Amino acid sequence: MENPSPLTHIIVHNAYEHNLKNLNLSLPKNKLVVITGVSGSGKSTLAFDTIYAEGQRKYIESLSAYARQFLDMMDKPKVDKIEGLSPAISIDQKTTSKNPRSTVGTVTEIYDYLRVLFARVGTPYSPTTGKPIVGLTSSEIIDEVVSKFSKKKIMIMMPLIKGRKGEYKKLFDEYFKKGYERFYVNEKIYQKNEIPELSKNFKHSISVIIDRVIPSEENRDRLANSIEICLNESSGNVEVYDLESEKLISLSNKFMCPVSGFSIDEIEPRLFSFNNPYGACSDCDGLGEVDAFDEDLLIPDKNLSINEGAINYWSEKAQSKIHPKLKKLFQKK
């Protein structure tokens, strides 16, 4: 490509750092670029000591004098000029981890900034309709509860704490003084004098039980009053616990799909972390893989006995060790 632009390429002019000999080249942006060559040809010198070093140096120079005092200023590499540079990150291959929870994003901590960004400017969408989730009015929430839980015993609860560490003694005292007597703590119902001491090293979920009621049009006013208390004191959130099925749903005047009823709590960074129980996939626990086995592959011929080699997975050596143990197990009454 003739005369590449700094908008589309990183252009290196006359690099002579270490063993580079007046190197001139251009690298396309938004592409995966691999630098190859024999040992000692200058691959690391070009990538780390020249391009990365100059990118970091220019970025640090753009910061205020106050910010620069907390950062290590890198020496200018031996290169006449590099055009089209952006702030850069580098990952040393010696420091990478085989832990599946460790990614480029977590190692460089860019993931933390992305989580904050998504939590602050993100728009939630309904998995059912694909449309943005909108906030419901208090009357719409009441209609939802009446229609979904008609003639069922439910508890209206005000969420206080969701999966956070702490003892929360002051919080309980505060609500004791307000006259609340029943609480839903870590999926169990407690009276005021029965609440156990919470360990500050474990995560807890705490809700105040506002009312026990059977939703219907006749007691709509009572239901509305309880829901209004929750919405006003818990930043627009209310929880409904079905005492029969023991299922808990969250309703909000911020995020709820009016078609499917799908709702989420207020968007926060931990919802975007696969290392946090609140953001991780419930099937794979955030690892991206699910361990499973195919019974037909393990036992291809179900007419065979174990002695005849029914379990295909076992090698001959394994079978010689396992069979005696299985015989003893089966013979034991």
XYZ file of C-alpha atoms in Angstrom, residues 62-284:
223
model
C -0.333 13.856 27.690
C -1.296 13.601 31.366
C -1.070 16.394 33.899
C 2.095 16.946 35.923
C 0.209 15.749 39.004
C -0.752 12.431 37.374
C 2.720 11.888 35.896
C 4.357 11.878 39.316
C 2.622 8.562 40.122
C 3.727 6.849 36.897
C 7.096 5.608 35.718
C 8.211 7.642 32.727
C 9.649 5.451 29.986
C 12.783 6.426 28.047
C 12.307 7.500 24.452
C 13.185 4.575 22.156
C 15.704 4.986 19.397
C 13.387 5.794 16.517
C 13.034 8.953 14.459
C 9.238 8.998 14.500
C 6.185 6.747 14.907
C 2.872 7.960 13.497
C -0.638 6.717 14.232
C 0.095 5.528 17.767
C -2.570 5.036 20.425
C -2.164 4.330 24.169
C -0.916 0.743 24.319
C -0.904 -2.227 26.656
C 1.455 -5.184 26.643
C 1.195 -8.638 28.170
C 4.335 -10.566 28.958
C 3.893 -14.197 27.954
C 5.730 -15.289 31.099
C 3.063 -13.806 33.372
C 0.001 -15.320 31.722
C -2.075 -17.768 33.716
C -3.797 -21.006 32.766
C -6.658 -20.071 35.052
C -9.802 -19.894 32.849
C -10.936 -16.865 34.852
C -7.861 -14.952 33.714
C -8.226 -13.228 30.344
C -6.531 -10.409 28.469
C -9.199 -8.089 29.864
C -8.699 -9.107 33.514
C -4.873 -9.192 33.332
C -4.711 -5.676 31.878
C -7.622 -4.471 34.083
C -9.407 -3.058 31.020
C -12.305 -5.340 31.960
C -12.871 -3.321 35.147
C -13.310 -0.115 33.154
C -15.640 -1.814 30.668
C -17.839 -3.092 33.502
C -18.179 0.416 34.899
C -18.902 1.782 31.415
C -21.645 -0.769 30.699
C -23.181 -0.234 34.143
C -23.387 3.524 33.670
C -24.409 3.938 30.024
C -25.734 0.484 29.123
C -29.332 -0.147 28.057
C -30.859 -3.469 29.198
C -32.862 -5.482 26.672
C -35.484 -8.143 27.229
C -34.277 -11.651 26.290
C -37.857 -12.458 25.231
C -38.790 -9.523 22.997
C -35.380 -8.043 22.209
C -36.742 -4.611 23.090
C -35.328 -2.204 25.719
C -36.513 -2.873 29.250
C -38.469 0.072 30.588
C -39.483 1.149 34.054
C -42.992 0.402 35.289
C -45.170 2.728 37.282
C -46.310 1.659 40.734
C -49.821 0.938 39.418
C -48.379 -1.307 36.693
C -46.337 -3.191 39.313
C -49.476 -3.674 41.397
C -51.340 -5.017 38.334
C -48.449 -7.401 37.673
C -48.528 -8.765 41.226
C -52.335 -9.171 41.206
C -52.336 -10.996 37.867
C -49.353 -13.271 38.593
C -50.092 -14.115 42.213
C -53.866 -14.009 42.403
C -55.147 -16.143 45.329
C -51.595 -17.091 46.359
C -49.968 -16.352 49.681
C -47.077 -13.971 49.090
C -44.754 -11.691 50.998
C -44.041 -8.143 49.863
C -40.425 -7.386 50.719
C -38.155 -4.370 50.549
C -34.609 -5.321 49.429
C -31.813 -3.731 51.460
C -28.649 -5.730 50.725
C -27.873 -7.948 47.725
C -24.826 -10.222 47.960
C -22.517 -7.958 49.967
C -20.176 -8.660 52.862
C -20.747 -7.171 56.297
C -22.323 -7.651 59.722
C -25.056 -4.999 59.204
C -25.829 -4.551 62.912
C -26.461 -0.831 62.459
C -28.751 -1.522 59.510
C -30.894 -3.919 61.552
C -31.001 -1.458 64.468
C -32.142 1.272 62.105
C -35.094 -0.796 60.870
C -35.892 -2.084 64.370
C -36.404 1.547 65.385
C -38.726 2.044 62.412
C -40.904 -0.749 63.764
C -40.122 -3.600 61.374
C -40.323 -7.051 62.963
C -39.686 -9.612 60.195
C -36.724 -10.004 57.861
C -35.701 -12.259 54.985
C -32.009 -12.984 55.496
C -30.025 -15.311 53.218
C -33.187 -17.051 51.964
C -34.631 -17.610 55.466
C -37.402 -15.807 57.348
C -36.536 -14.434 60.797
C -38.391 -12.561 63.503
C -36.692 -9.531 65.014
C -35.247 -11.435 67.992
C -34.196 -14.483 65.925
C -31.796 -12.858 63.457
C -28.373 -14.592 63.684
C -25.061 -12.740 63.804
C -23.758 -12.293 60.274
C -20.111 -12.917 59.436
C -18.399 -9.908 57.902
C -16.366 -12.240 55.670
C -19.351 -13.696 53.804
C -21.820 -12.185 51.368
C -25.371 -11.680 52.587
C -28.756 -10.725 51.181
C -31.209 -8.902 53.436
C -34.800 -7.800 52.833
C -37.450 -6.347 55.128
C -40.787 -8.167 55.085
C -43.404 -5.455 54.670
C -46.561 -7.546 54.458
C -48.059 -11.017 53.977
C -51.030 -10.858 51.688
C -53.154 -12.739 49.136
C -53.382 -10.406 46.104
C -56.860 -9.620 44.864
C -58.883 -6.639 43.736
C -60.539 -6.535 47.174
C -57.300 -5.829 49.042
C -55.667 -3.801 46.276
C -55.310 -0.762 48.540
C -53.412 -2.755 51.146
C -51.156 -4.219 48.442
C -50.592 -0.790 46.892
C -49.585 0.665 50.255
C -46.988 -2.063 50.841
C -45.530 -1.740 47.349
C -45.337 2.048 47.631
C -43.315 1.702 50.849
C -40.829 -0.591 49.060
C -40.494 1.621 46.012
C -39.935 4.747 48.075
C -37.387 3.312 50.507
C -35.401 0.914 48.299
C -34.631 3.007 45.214
C -37.588 1.755 43.224
C -37.310 -1.975 43.924
C -39.740 -4.475 45.421
C -39.486 -8.223 45.951
C -42.370 -10.683 45.868
C -41.893 -14.055 47.555
C -44.357 -16.839 46.751
C -44.786 -18.797 50.003
C -46.175 -21.840 48.169
C -43.547 -22.301 45.446
C -40.804 -20.564 47.494
C -39.834 -18.498 44.460
C -38.644 -14.920 44.634
C -39.041 -12.351 41.874
C -37.824 -8.753 41.751
C -39.924 -5.938 40.336
C -38.698 -2.431 39.656
C -39.934 0.892 38.406
C -36.657 1.032 36.490
C -36.002 -2.203 34.594
C -38.810 -4.576 33.635
C -40.107 -6.025 30.361
C -43.839 -5.250 30.100
C -44.442 -8.268 27.812
C -42.604 -11.163 29.483
C -42.326 -9.747 33.005
C -38.551 -10.249 32.943
C -36.941 -7.832 35.402
C -33.494 -7.052 36.712
C -32.136 -5.039 39.588
C -30.358 -1.756 39.070
C -27.452 -2.221 36.653
C -24.114 -2.348 38.462
C -20.571 -3.415 37.469
C -20.712 -6.826 39.142
C -23.497 -7.906 36.771
C -20.904 -7.815 33.976
C -18.282 -9.929 35.748
C -18.034 -13.662 35.096
C -16.038 -13.906 38.341
C -19.003 -12.717 40.405
C -21.983 -14.996 41.219
C -24.391 -12.213 40.215
C -22.858 -11.852 36.752
C -21.678 -15.383 36.013
C -23.674 -17.840 33.932
C -25.572 -20.147 36.276
C -24.793 -23.202 34.115
C -21.003 -22.857 33.757
